Amino acid sequence: MLYCLIIRSQHEEAIDAGYRHLDTAIVYQTEVDVGKAVRSKIQQGIIQDMFIVIKLWCKYFAPEAIPVCLDKSLNDLQLDYIDLYLVHFPMGLHVTQQNCIFVKG
C-alpha cells in the first residue's frame, strides 16, 4: 500500500513539475496509480492534456490477447484512449498460467 502511494505521489509531482508525457506498461504494475494521479490532476484543473504511452507485453502478441491487454490498461488508467500503444520489445515469450501477469499472487 505504501508503495502505491509513493508511485502515485511521484507521478503527481512529475505532473506538477510540467511533465505531460507518461510512459507505462501492464508489466510495471503501476497503471492504476498512474491513472489515479492523472485523474486527480485533471479534476484539480492542473492539466487538460497528457501524452500517455503504454506497451504491450511480449507474452500477449496473439491477436485475441491484444484488445484484452489494451482494455485492461485503459481500465486501470481510467482513460478512454491512449496516445501511443507500443510493442514492449519485439520478442514473444511463451505464456503459462504460473507467470501470467493478470493473476494476483
mmCIF file of C-alpha atoms in Angstrom:
data_model
loop_
_atom_site.group_PDB
_atom_site.id
_atom_site.type_symbol
_atom_site.label_atom_id
_atom_site.label_comp_id
_atom_site.label_asym_id
_atom_site.label_seq_id
_atom_site.Cartn_x
_atom_site.Cartn_y
_atom_site.Cartn_z
ATOM 1 C CA MET A 1 0.000 0.000 0.000
ATOM 2 C CA LEU A 2 2.778 2.451 0.881
ATOM 3 C CA TYR A 3 4.497 1.621 -2.413
ATOM 4 C CA CYS A 4 1.306 2.529 -4.316
ATOM 5 C CA LEU A 5 1.081 5.876 -2.525
ATOM 6 C CA ILE A 6 4.727 6.622 -3.311
ATOM 7 C CA ILE A 7 4.243 5.808 -7.005
ATOM 8 C CA ARG A 8 1.103 7.957 -7.190
ATOM 9 C CA SER A 9 2.845 10.804 -5.357
ATOM 10 C CA GLN A 10 5.834 10.655 -7.709
ATOM 11 C CA HIS A 11 3.582 10.872 -10.754
ATOM 12 C CA GLU A 12 1.631 13.762 -9.242
ATOM 13 C CA GLU A 13 4.905 15.588 -8.528
ATOM 14 C CA ALA A 14 6.066 14.981 -12.097
ATOM 15 C CA ILE A 15 2.806 16.404 -13.448
ATOM 16 C CA ASP A 16 3.123 19.406 -11.113
ATOM 17 C CA ALA A 17 6.643 19.940 -12.465
ATOM 18 C CA GLY A 18 5.288 20.095 -16.004
ATOM 19 C CA TYR A 19 5.706 16.587 -17.347
ATOM 20 C CA ARG A 20 2.992 15.800 -19.881
ATOM 21 C CA HIS A 21 4.363 12.565 -21.367
ATOM 22 C CA LEU A 22 3.888 9.463 -19.226
ATOM 23 C CA ASP A 23 5.063 6.008 -20.227
ATOM 24 C CA THR A 24 3.785 2.863 -18.539
ATOM 25 C CA ALA A 25 3.028 -0.802 -19.161
ATOM 26 C CA ILE A 26 0.977 -3.592 -17.598
ATOM 27 C CA VAL A 27 4.164 -5.363 -16.580
ATOM 28 C CA TYR A 28 5.278 -2.374 -14.446
ATOM 29 C CA GLN A 29 2.132 -2.843 -12.329
ATOM 30 C CA THR A 30 1.777 0.925 -11.884
ATOM 31 C CA GLU A 31 -1.072 1.708 -14.282
ATOM 32 C CA VAL A 32 -3.718 2.004 -11.558
ATOM 33 C CA ASP A 33 -1.612 4.532 -9.655
ATOM 34 C CA VAL A 34 -0.607 6.427 -12.784
ATOM 35 C CA GLY A 35 -4.289 6.646 -13.697
ATOM 36 C CA LYS A 36 -5.230 7.931 -10.245
ATOM 37 C CA ALA A 37 -2.512 10.589 -10.413
ATOM 38 C CA VAL A 38 -3.581 11.754 -13.877
ATOM 39 C CA ARG A 39 -7.273 11.715 -12.948
ATOM 40 C CA SER A 40 -6.556 13.707 -9.766
ATOM 41 C CA LYS A 41 -4.629 16.388 -11.658
ATOM 42 C CA ILE A 42 -7.312 16.619 -14.355
ATOM 43 C CA GLN A 43 -10.030 17.029 -11.708
ATOM 44 C CA GLN A 44 -7.947 19.708 -9.973
ATOM 45 C CA GLY A 45 -7.725 21.583 -13.285
ATOM 46 C CA ILE A 46 -3.929 21.368 -13.289
ATOM 47 C CA ILE A 47 -3.740 19.564 -16.610
ATOM 48 C CA GLN A 48 -6.003 19.324 -19.586
ATOM 49 C CA ASP A 49 -3.876 17.162 -21.812
ATOM 50 C CA MET A 50 -1.320 14.415 -21.430
ATOM 51 C CA PHE A 51 0.536 12.172 -23.848
ATOM 52 C CA ILE A 52 0.128 8.650 -22.491
ATOM 53 C CA VAL A 53 2.172 5.743 -23.857
ATOM 54 C CA ILE A 54 1.506 2.127 -22.912
ATOM 55 C CA LYS A 55 3.227 -1.013 -24.059
ATOM 56 C CA LEU A 56 2.028 -4.488 -24.992
ATOM 57 C CA TRP A 57 3.991 -7.079 -23.038
ATOM 58 C CA CYS A 58 5.733 -9.727 -25.113
ATOM 59 C CA LYS A 59 3.590 -12.622 -23.851
ATOM 60 C CA TYR A 60 0.446 -11.173 -25.377
ATOM 61 C CA PHE A 61 1.144 -10.860 -29.096
ATOM 62 C CA ALA A 62 -1.655 -13.262 -30.031
ATOM 63 C CA PRO A 63 -4.317 -11.285 -31.940
ATOM 64 C CA GLU A 64 -7.037 -12.198 -29.430
ATOM 65 C CA ALA A 65 -4.885 -11.058 -26.461
ATOM 66 C CA ILE A 66 -4.094 -7.568 -27.774
ATOM 67 C CA PRO A 67 -7.526 -5.984 -27.216
ATOM 68 C CA VAL A 68 -7.788 -7.683 -23.799
ATOM 69 C CA CYS A 69 -4.499 -6.094 -22.723
ATOM 70 C CA LEU A 70 -5.461 -2.723 -24.187
ATOM 71 C CA ASP A 71 -8.819 -2.776 -22.383
ATOM 72 C CA LYS A 72 -7.151 -3.742 -19.106
ATOM 73 C CA SER A 73 -4.685 -0.868 -19.414
ATOM 74 C CA LEU A 74 -7.420 1.629 -20.294
ATOM 75 C CA ASN A 75 -9.493 0.435 -17.349
ATOM 76 C CA ASP A 76 -6.549 0.548 -14.928
ATOM 77 C CA LEU A 77 -5.555 4.013 -16.167
ATOM 78 C CA GLN A 78 -9.193 5.197 -16.015
ATOM 79 C CA LEU A 79 -8.858 6.542 -19.563
ATOM 80 C CA ASP A 80 -10.959 6.307 -22.706
ATOM 81 C CA TYR A 81 -7.939 6.281 -25.008
ATOM 82 C CA ILE A 82 -4.137 6.383 -25.053
ATOM 83 C CA ASP A 83 -1.901 8.287 -27.439
ATOM 84 C CA LEU A 84 0.561 5.559 -28.367
ATOM 85 C CA TYR A 85 0.468 1.761 -27.986
ATOM 86 C CA LEU A 86 3.884 0.157 -28.434
ATOM 87 C CA VAL A 87 5.201 -3.383 -28.533
ATOM 88 C CA HIS A 88 7.373 -3.590 -25.408
ATOM 89 C CA PHE A 89 10.109 -5.427 -27.254
ATOM 90 C CA PRO A 90 9.759 -7.468 -30.427
ATOM 91 C CA MET A 91 10.380 -10.903 -28.990
ATOM 92 C CA GLY A 92 7.457 -13.076 -27.984
ATOM 93 C CA LEU A 93 7.524 -15.162 -24.806
ATOM 94 C CA HIS A 94 5.616 -18.335 -24.036
ATOM 95 C CA VAL A 95 2.509 -17.816 -21.901
ATOM 96 C CA THR A 96 1.990 -20.106 -18.922
ATOM 97 C CA GLN A 97 -0.559 -19.884 -16.134
ATOM 98 C CA GLN A 98 2.182 -19.659 -13.497
ATOM 99 C CA ASN A 99 3.637 -16.433 -14.855
ATOM 100 C CA CYS A 100 0.534 -14.697 -16.173
ATOM 101 C CA ILE A 101 0.618 -11.057 -15.062
ATOM 102 C CA PHE A 102 -3.175 -10.965 -14.739
ATOM 103 C CA VAL A 103 -3.157 -13.458 -11.865
ATOM 104 C CA LYS A 104 -2.803 -11.965 -8.398
ATOM 105 C CA GLY A 105 -0.328 -13.873 -6.264
#
